[in-house]
Coordinates of C-alpha atoms and ligand atoms in Angstrom, one line a residue:
M53 CA 88.1 105.6 61.3
A54 CA 85.5 103.3 59.9
R55 CA 82.4 104.1 58.4
K56 CA 80.9 101.6 60.2
S57 CA 82.5 102.2 63.4
M58 CA 81.3 105.8 63.6
T59 CA 77.6 104.5 62.5
L60 CA 78.2 101.8 66.1
I61 CA 79.5 104.7 67.8
A62 CA 76.2 106.8 66.8
L63 CA 73.8 103.8 67.7
V64 CA 75.6 102.8 70.9
S65 CA 75.9 107.0 72.0
R66 CA 72.2 107.7 71.2
A67 CA 70.8 103.9 72.8
L68 CA 73.0 104.8 76.3
A69 CA 71.5 108.6 75.7
F70 CA 74.3 110.2 76.2
P71 CA 74.6 113.7 77.1
A72 CA 74.6 114.9 73.2
W73 CA 78.1 116.4 73.5
V74 CA 79.8 113.0 74.2
N75 CA 79.9 113.5 70.0
E76 CA 81.2 111.0 67.5
D77 CA 84.6 113.1 68.2
V78 CA 85.0 112.1 72.0
M79 CA 83.8 109.0 71.2
A80 CA 85.7 108.1 68.1
R81 CA 88.7 109.4 69.9
A82 CA 88.4 106.9 72.8
L83 CA 87.5 104.0 70.6
S84 CA 90.9 104.8 67.8
S85 CA 93.2 104.3 70.6
T86 CA 91.4 101.5 73.3
N87 CA 90.2 98.5 73.4
S88 CA 87.8 96.5 74.8
A89 CA 87.9 97.6 78.6
W90 CA 85.9 101.2 76.4
T91 CA 82.9 99.3 75.4
E92 CA 83.0 96.8 78.5
G93 CA 82.6 101.0 80.1
L94 CA 79.9 102.1 77.9
R95 CA 78.1 99.0 79.0
Q96 CA 77.6 100.8 82.2
L97 CA 76.9 104.6 81.6
S98 CA 73.2 105.8 81.0
L99 CA 72.1 108.6 81.6
Q100 CA 68.4 106.9 82.4
D101 CA 70.1 106.0 85.3
P102 CA 72.0 108.7 86.8
L103 CA 73.3 107.1 89.9
G104 CA 74.5 104.1 88.0
V105 CA 76.3 106.0 86.0
S106 CA 78.2 107.9 88.6
R107 CA 78.5 104.7 90.4
G108 CA 80.0 102.9 87.3
E109 CA 82.3 105.8 86.2
S110 CA 86.0 104.4 86.7
N111 CA 88.8 106.8 87.7
C112 CA 89.8 107.5 84.4
G113 CA 86.4 109.2 83.4
I114 CA 83.8 107.3 81.7
I115 CA 85.1 106.1 78.9
P116 CA 87.9 104.0 80.5
C117 CA 91.4 104.2 80.2
P118 CA 93.1 101.5 78.1
S119 CA 95.5 98.8 78.7
F120 CA 98.7 100.4 81.1
D121 CA 102.1 101.1 79.1
E122 CA 104.6 101.3 81.9
K123 CA 106.4 103.9 79.4
D124 CA 104.0 106.2 78.7
A125 CA 102.4 106.2 82.0
F126 CA 106.2 106.9 83.7
V127 CA 107.5 110.5 85.7
S128 CA 110.2 111.1 86.5
I129 CA 110.3 112.3 89.9
T130 CA 114.5 112.2 89.9
G131 CA 116.8 114.8 88.7
E132 CA 115.2 117.9 87.5
H133 CA 112.3 116.7 88.4
E134 CA 113.1 115.8 92.2
Y135 CA 111.6 116.9 94.9
M136 CA 112.5 119.9 96.4
A137 CA 110.7 121.7 99.6
P138 CA 109.7 125.7 98.5
T139 CA 111.8 128.0 99.9
E140 CA 110.5 131.3 101.8
S141 CA 110.5 133.2 98.7
D142 CA 108.7 130.2 96.5
I143 CA 104.4 130.5 96.5
R144 CA 102.3 127.8 97.1
G145 CA 98.5 127.6 97.4
P146 CA 95.2 126.4 97.7
C147 CA 95.9 123.5 95.1
P148 CA 97.8 120.1 95.9
G149 CA 98.0 119.7 92.4
L150 CA 99.9 122.8 91.2
N151 CA 101.8 122.7 94.6
A152 CA 103.0 119.3 94.0
A153 CA 103.9 120.2 90.3
A154 CA 105.8 123.2 91.6
N155 CA 107.8 121.2 94.0
H156 CA 108.7 118.3 91.4
G157 CA 109.5 121.3 88.8
Y158 CA 106.8 120.6 85.9
L159 CA 105.8 124.3 86.9
P160 CA 108.5 126.9 87.8
R161 CA 109.3 126.5 91.7
N162 CA 109.1 130.0 92.1
G163 CA 105.2 128.9 91.8
I164 CA 104.3 132.2 88.9
A165 CA 104.2 130.5 85.6
S166 CA 103.2 131.4 82.3
I167 CA 100.6 130.1 80.1
E168 CA 103.0 128.0 78.2
Q169 CA 104.9 126.7 80.6
T170 CA 101.6 125.6 82.6
V171 CA 100.5 123.3 79.7
A172 CA 103.9 122.2 79.0
G173 CA 104.4 120.9 82.9
L174 CA 100.3 119.8 83.7
G175 CA 100.6 118.1 80.5
A176 CA 103.8 116.5 81.4
L177 CA 102.8 115.3 84.9
Y178 CA 99.0 114.5 84.8
N179 CA 98.4 114.6 80.8
L180 CA 95.8 117.1 82.0
G181 CA 95.4 117.8 78.2
P182 CA 96.7 121.3 76.6
T183 CA 93.1 122.6 75.4
L184 CA 91.6 122.6 79.3
T185 CA 95.0 123.8 80.8
T186 CA 95.3 126.8 78.4
A187 CA 91.7 128.0 79.8
L188 CA 92.2 127.1 83.3
A189 CA 95.6 129.1 83.0
V190 CA 94.3 131.9 80.6
Y191 CA 91.5 132.6 83.0
A192 CA 94.1 132.5 86.1
V193 CA 96.2 135.2 84.7
L194 CA 93.5 137.4 83.7
I195 CA 91.7 137.7 86.7
T196 CA 94.3 136.8 89.3
G197 CA 98.2 137.5 87.9
N198 CA 99.5 139.8 85.6
P199 CA 98.1 139.6 81.9
L200 CA 100.5 142.2 80.7
E201 CA 103.1 139.7 81.4
G202 CA 101.4 136.5 81.1
V203 CA 101.9 135.1 84.3
W204 CA 99.9 134.0 86.8
S205 CA 100.7 133.1 90.6
I206 CA 99.4 129.3 92.1
G207 CA 99.6 131.3 95.6
G208 CA 99.8 134.2 96.9
P209 CA 100.1 137.9 95.4
L210 CA 102.5 138.2 92.5
P211 CA 105.4 140.2 93.1
T212 CA 104.9 143.7 92.9
D213 CA 104.8 145.4 89.3
P214 CA 105.2 149.2 88.9
L215 CA 103.5 148.9 85.2
T216 CA 100.8 146.6 85.8
S217 CA 100.0 147.8 89.2
A218 CA 99.5 150.7 88.2
L219 CA 97.0 150.1 85.0
L220 CA 95.5 147.0 86.7
G221 CA 96.6 146.2 90.6
N222 CA 98.6 143.9 92.3
G223 CA 97.6 139.9 90.8
Q224 CA 96.8 138.3 93.8
G225 CA 97.2 134.9 92.9
L226 CA 95.0 131.7 93.5
S227 CA 94.9 132.1 97.4
Y228 CA 93.0 135.5 96.9
S229 CA 90.9 134.6 94.5
H230 CA 87.6 134.3 95.7
N231 CA 84.5 133.3 94.7
N232 CA 86.6 133.7 91.1
Y233 CA 88.7 130.9 91.5
E234 CA 88.9 130.0 95.4
G235 CA 85.4 128.7 96.4
D236 CA 83.7 127.6 99.8
A237 CA 83.0 123.6 100.3
S238 CA 86.6 122.4 99.2
I239 CA 88.2 119.2 99.9
G240 CA 90.2 120.2 102.2
R241 CA 90.8 124.2 102.9
N242 CA 88.3 126.4 105.0
D243 CA 85.7 128.2 103.5
I244 CA 87.2 131.8 103.3
Y245 CA 84.7 133.1 106.4
L246 CA 85.7 130.6 108.6
G247 CA 89.2 131.2 107.9
G248 CA 89.3 134.6 108.8
G249 CA 90.5 135.2 104.8
D250 CA 92.7 132.0 104.5
A251 CA 91.0 129.4 102.3
H252 CA 94.3 128.1 101.2
S253 CA 95.7 126.8 104.4
L254 CA 94.4 122.8 105.2
N255 CA 92.2 122.3 107.4
V256 CA 94.0 118.7 108.5
T257 CA 90.1 117.6 110.5
K258 CA 88.6 118.3 106.7
F259 CA 91.3 116.2 105.3
E260 CA 90.3 113.6 107.5
H261 CA 86.7 113.2 106.7
A262 CA 87.8 113.0 102.9
Y263 CA 90.5 110.7 103.7
S264 CA 87.5 108.3 106.1
V265 CA 85.8 108.0 102.4
G266 CA 88.1 105.5 100.8
G267 CA 86.4 103.4 103.4
D268 CA 88.2 100.0 104.5
E269 CA 88.7 98.8 101.2
D270 CA 91.2 102.1 100.9
R271 CA 89.8 103.0 97.4
Y272 CA 88.6 106.8 96.1
T273 CA 86.6 106.9 93.5
M274 CA 84.1 109.6 91.7
D275 CA 80.6 108.5 93.3
K276 CA 82.6 108.3 96.3
F277 CA 83.6 111.6 95.7
R278 CA 80.4 113.3 95.0
Q279 CA 78.7 111.9 97.7
H280 CA 81.3 113.5 100.2
F281 CA 81.0 116.8 98.4
G282 CA 77.3 116.9 99.4
S283 CA 78.3 116.1 102.4
V284 CA 81.0 119.2 102.9
Q285 CA 78.4 121.8 101.4
Q286 CA 75.6 120.7 103.9
E287 CA 78.6 121.2 106.7
S288 CA 79.3 124.4 105.5
I289 CA 75.4 125.1 105.5
A290 CA 75.7 124.9 108.8
T291 CA 78.8 126.3 110.1
N292 CA 79.4 128.8 107.8
P293 CA 76.6 132.2 107.9
Y294 CA 78.2 133.2 104.7
Y295 CA 78.2 130.3 102.6
F296 CA 78.1 130.7 98.9
S297 CA 77.5 129.2 96.1
G298 CA 76.9 131.2 93.4
G299 CA 77.3 132.1 89.9
A300 CA 80.0 132.2 88.9
F301 CA 82.9 129.2 87.5
G302 CA 84.9 128.9 90.5
P303 CA 82.6 128.4 93.3
F304 CA 80.0 126.4 90.2
I305 CA 82.5 124.5 88.6
V306 CA 85.8 124.5 90.1
V307 CA 84.8 123.1 93.0
P308 CA 83.4 120.4 92.4
A309 CA 85.8 120.1 89.9
A310 CA 89.0 120.0 92.2
Y311 CA 86.6 116.7 93.9
N312 CA 86.6 115.5 90.6
F313 CA 90.6 115.9 89.3
V314 CA 91.5 114.0 92.7
I315 CA 90.1 111.1 91.4
N316 CA 90.8 111.7 87.7
L317 CA 94.6 112.8 88.1
M318 CA 96.2 112.0 91.5
S319 CA 94.9 107.9 90.5
N320 CA 97.7 106.2 90.2
H321 CA 97.8 103.5 86.9
S322 CA 99.1 99.6 86.7
A323 CA 98.6 97.0 84.2
E324 CA 96.4 95.2 87.1
E325 CA 94.6 99.1 87.0
P326 CA 95.1 101.0 83.7
S327 CA 92.0 103.0 84.7
G328 CA 94.1 104.2 88.1
Y329 CA 93.1 103.4 91.5
L330 CA 93.4 105.5 94.6
D331 CA 94.3 104.5 97.8
G332 CA 95.4 106.4 101.1
Y333 CA 99.4 106.4 100.7
N334 CA 98.2 108.3 97.2
F335 CA 95.9 110.8 98.4
K336 CA 98.2 111.6 101.7
S337 CA 101.3 112.0 99.4
F338 CA 99.4 115.1 97.1
F339 CA 98.3 116.6 99.7
G340 CA 101.3 116.7 101.9
I341 CA 100.0 114.9 104.2
T342 CA 101.9 112.5 107.0
G343 CA 101.2 110.2 110.2
E344 CA 97.5 108.1 110.6
P345 CA 94.1 108.8 111.1
G346 CA 94.1 110.5 113.8
N347 CA 97.5 112.3 114.1
F348 CA 97.9 113.3 111.0
K349 CA 99.9 115.9 110.1
W350 CA 99.8 118.9 106.7
Q351 CA 103.7 119.6 106.2
R352 CA 102.8 122.9 104.4
G353 CA 103.8 123.3 100.7
Q354 CA 104.9 119.8 101.3
E355 CA 102.9 118.7 98.5
R356 CA 104.2 115.5 96.2
V357 CA 104.1 113.2 93.7
P358 CA 104.7 109.6 95.3
E359 CA 107.5 106.7 94.5
N360 CA 106.4 104.1 92.1
W361 CA 103.1 106.9 90.3
Y362 CA 102.1 106.6 87.1
R363 CA 100.2 109.0 85.5
R364 CA 97.1 108.5 83.1
S365 CA 97.4 107.3 79.5
S366 CA 98.1 109.8 77.1
A367 CA 95.5 108.4 74.9
R368 CA 93.0 110.0 77.1
P369 CA 94.0 113.0 78.4
Y370 CA 91.5 114.8 80.7
D371 CA 90.9 117.6 78.8
I372 CA 88.0 120.3 78.0
E373 CA 85.1 117.8 77.5
D374 CA 85.7 116.2 80.8
I375 CA 84.8 118.7 82.8
P376 CA 81.1 120.0 82.0
I377 CA 80.7 115.9 81.7
D378 CA 82.2 115.1 85.2
A379 CA 80.3 118.1 86.9
L380 CA 77.0 116.8 85.2
I381 CA 77.1 113.1 86.3
G382 CA 77.8 114.2 89.7
Y383 CA 74.8 117.2 89.7
L384 CA 72.4 114.9 88.2
G385 CA 73.1 111.9 90.0
Y386 CA 73.2 114.0 93.1
P387 CA 70.9 116.8 92.4
N388 CA 70.6 117.9 96.2
T389 CA 74.7 119.1 95.3
L390 CA 73.1 121.5 92.4
L391 CA 73.7 124.8 94.9
L392 CA 73.1 127.9 93.1
G393 CA 72.4 130.5 96.3
G394 CA 73.8 131.2 99.6
N395 CA 73.2 131.6 103.4
T396 CA 71.7 134.9 104.6
G397 CA 73.9 135.8 107.1
T398 CA 73.1 133.4 109.8
V399 CA 74.3 129.4 109.7
N400 CA 71.4 127.0 108.2
S401 CA 69.5 129.4 105.9
F402 CA 70.6 128.7 102.4
T403 CA 68.3 130.0 99.7
G404 CA 68.5 129.3 96.4
V405 CA 68.1 131.1 93.3
D406 CA 66.5 130.6 89.8
F407 CA 68.8 129.5 86.9
N408 CA 66.0 131.7 84.6
D409 CA 67.1 134.8 86.9
L410 CA 70.5 134.9 86.3
T411 CA 70.6 133.6 82.9
G412 CA 67.6 136.3 81.4
G413 CA 65.4 133.5 81.1
V414 CA 67.8 132.1 78.9
L415 CA 68.0 128.5 80.9
N416 CA 66.5 127.2 83.9
A417 CA 67.2 124.3 86.4
Q418 CA 65.5 122.3 83.6
T419 CA 67.1 122.9 80.6
L420 CA 70.0 123.5 82.0
F421 CA 70.3 119.6 81.1
E422 CA 68.8 119.6 78.1
G423 CA 71.0 119.5 74.8
N424 CA 74.3 120.8 75.4
N425 CA 73.1 123.5 77.9
F426 CA 75.6 122.2 81.0
A427 CA 78.9 122.7 78.6
C428 CA 77.2 125.9 77.2
F429 CA 77.0 127.3 81.1
T430 CA 79.9 126.1 82.0
Y431 CA 82.1 128.0 79.8
Q432 CA 80.3 130.8 79.6
L433 CA 80.8 131.3 83.6
L434 CA 84.2 131.0 82.7
E435 CA 83.9 133.6 79.7
Q436 CA 81.8 136.2 81.8
G437 CA 83.8 135.7 85.1
I438 CA 86.7 137.4 83.1
P439 CA 87.3 141.2 84.0
N440 CA 86.5 143.5 81.4
F441 CA 89.8 145.9 81.2
S442 CA 89.7 149.0 79.6
T443 CA 89.2 149.5 76.0
G444 CA 92.9 151.2 76.4
L445 CA 93.9 148.0 77.2
L446 CA 92.7 145.7 75.4
N447 CA 94.9 145.7 73.0
D448 CA 98.2 144.6 74.8
L449 CA 95.4 142.4 76.5
K450 CA 94.1 140.6 73.4
P451 CA 96.9 137.9 72.7
I452 CA 95.8 136.5 76.2
T453 CA 92.1 136.5 75.3
D454 CA 92.9 134.9 71.5
L455 CA 94.3 132.3 73.5
L456 CA 91.0 131.8 75.2
N457 CA 88.9 132.0 72.6
S458 CA 91.4 129.5 70.2
A459 CA 91.3 127.0 72.8
I460 CA 87.6 126.9 74.0
G461 CA 85.9 128.2 70.8
P462 CA 86.3 124.9 68.7
F463 CA 84.4 123.2 71.4
L464 CA 81.7 125.7 72.2
G465 CA 81.5 126.1 68.1
G466 CA 80.5 122.4 68.3
L467 CA 77.9 122.8 70.4
S468 CA 75.6 125.5 68.9
C469 CA 74.8 126.8 72.8
P470 CA 72.2 129.4 73.1
Q471 CA 72.7 133.0 73.5
F472 CA 73.6 134.2 76.3
G473 CA 73.6 137.7 77.4
Q474 CA 75.3 139.6 80.3
F475 CA 74.6 136.8 83.3
N476 CA 72.3 139.0 85.9
T477 CA 74.9 138.3 89.1
G478 CA 72.9 141.1 90.8
I479 CA 70.9 138.8 92.3
F480 CA 73.5 137.5 94.5
D481 CA 74.1 141.7 96.1
H482 CA 72.0 140.2 98.9
F483 CA 74.2 137.1 100.3
P484 CA 76.5 138.5 102.5
G485 CA 78.8 135.8 101.2
H486 CA 79.1 137.0 98.1
S487 CA 80.3 140.4 98.6
Y488 CA 82.8 138.8 101.6
S489 CA 86.4 139.4 100.2
P490 CA 89.0 139.7 102.9
T491 CA 92.5 140.3 101.9
G492 CA 93.4 137.7 103.9
P493 CA 97.8 137.5 104.8
D494 CA 99.9 138.4 102.7
T495 CA 101.8 135.3 102.9
N496 CA 103.3 133.2 100.1
Y497 CA 101.9 129.8 101.2
Ligands
HEM272 C1 95.9 125.4 85.5 C2 95.5 124.5 86.4 C3 94.9 124.6 87.6 C4 94.4 125.5 87.8 C5 94.6 127.1 87.6 C6 93.5 125.0 89.6 C7 93.3 126.1 91.2 C8 92.4 125.5 91.2 C9 91.9 126.7 92.8 C10 91.6 127.8 92.0 C11 91.5 125.5 93.7 C12 90.9 125.8 94.8 C13 89.5 125.3 94.4 C14 88.4 125.7 96.0 O1 88.4 126.7 96.6 O2 88.5 124.4 95.6 C15 92.1 124.5 93.2 C16 92.0 123.1 94.2 C17 92.0 122.1 94.3 N1 92.9 121.8 93.2 FE1 93.7 122.5 91.8 N2 94.3 123.7 89.8 C18 94.4 123.2 88.7 C19 95.6 122.1 88.6 C20 95.1 121.2 88.7 C21 95.0 119.7 89.3 C22 96.2 119.4 88.2 C23 95.5 118.8 90.0 C24 95.1 117.3 90.2 C25 96.3 116.8 90.1 C26 94.3 119.5 90.8 C27 94.1 119.4 92.2 C28 93.1 120.1 92.6 C29 92.3 119.8 94.5 C30 92.7 118.2 94.4 C31 91.7 120.6 95.2 C32 91.1 121.0 96.3 C33 92.0 120.9 97.5 C34 91.7 121.4 98.7 O3 90.5 121.4 98.6 O4 91.9 120.6 100.1 N3 94.1 121.1 90.4 N4 92.7 124.3 92.4

């Protein structure tokens, strides 16, 4: 990168008051790979106008995707990637992106994947970046998978493994990872209390509400989905006495991130719209929905990659820095969606807790948004969510925890994060939704 360009990047970055971690490296990566659409996108961005930033964000992120390259964006859905519905013994779960990947053989069709298979498969299908994918997969292996074998389940429980079960219990899969990975106020899944323990099956009425956000123009955007997230949260507060949005990676980051994933990863791409567009046709296909509004049907386990669908550009993978950027833009643009707390056993009883109390005085609601703090907080939630395995096991698990450190370490190392102690999650004890944890029906999907 020429020196002159770096200076320009620094100036533009400062003038637009980006969060500090949208640093010169991120900019340089974008600039080296894109064209004038990049500067046009930048013009629209300013954290001094958070709503404007949210409204201006493309379906490919704050830095629009470069021009469309059909060969690069092509995704095979024939041959080994032909769509096949899961068999009875296969596993599917709460994540339509993973279910579709397994139905097309981008993840193992049985729904149980290693970290390497996850990185390769989701990279090929969606251009989900390797660092983020590693972090998400490692977290899944450690909190809900089989850490001794290094695999995880995209839905229901893993097959019993006598060795692992004896030491660590049997991995319950994403479907039963409530408050660690899965959380309330999802796009299409029930809050776990309202679903009687089932938070992985699609609620068609909920999907229909999300679908209506596309409006007459039949287009879904980051901003529309951020507003919709606020509506779903309010609906949860008004209907679910156990609604909980606590200080853990799942409820606080993964749930809003899933809204952003729909736009960033399920959008179709074309020469006319290189940053992508999402319409009802593509949205329905990825969510396994057939029919029209009023008579939608969810075909359980049948999420599929649409015909003629092109993924985001490999010049702009969706990676580790994009999660906190998009969550931050959402929380700044729509501050009422920044909910840390829960209902206290009756509907409409939402009580918030202080970031100050959670972080032992390291951050408060104000400083959370200063400098790199939000990105630091995001990945601190992930790290602190990982169970403290007994020391005898640590050696066996070291390769996996090393993988996590090597994935997120360099990113966090560049941020000069404040020193966090163990988060004080005891402040959530009086919320019934914090401890509510039914095992749910023991089904594969
Ligand atoms: C290793 C990678 C991934 C993991 C571990 C993962 C995990 C999860 C989990 C735990 C949920 C439930 C969250 C909730 O309660 O709302 C979820 C939901 C969701 N995920 Fe993923 N996911 C991954 C990749 C993807 C990808 C690549 C996409 C998009 C292409 C995606 C799109 C979604 C969507 C749209 C939802 C919300 C579904 C709904 O509420 O109906 N995810 N994912």
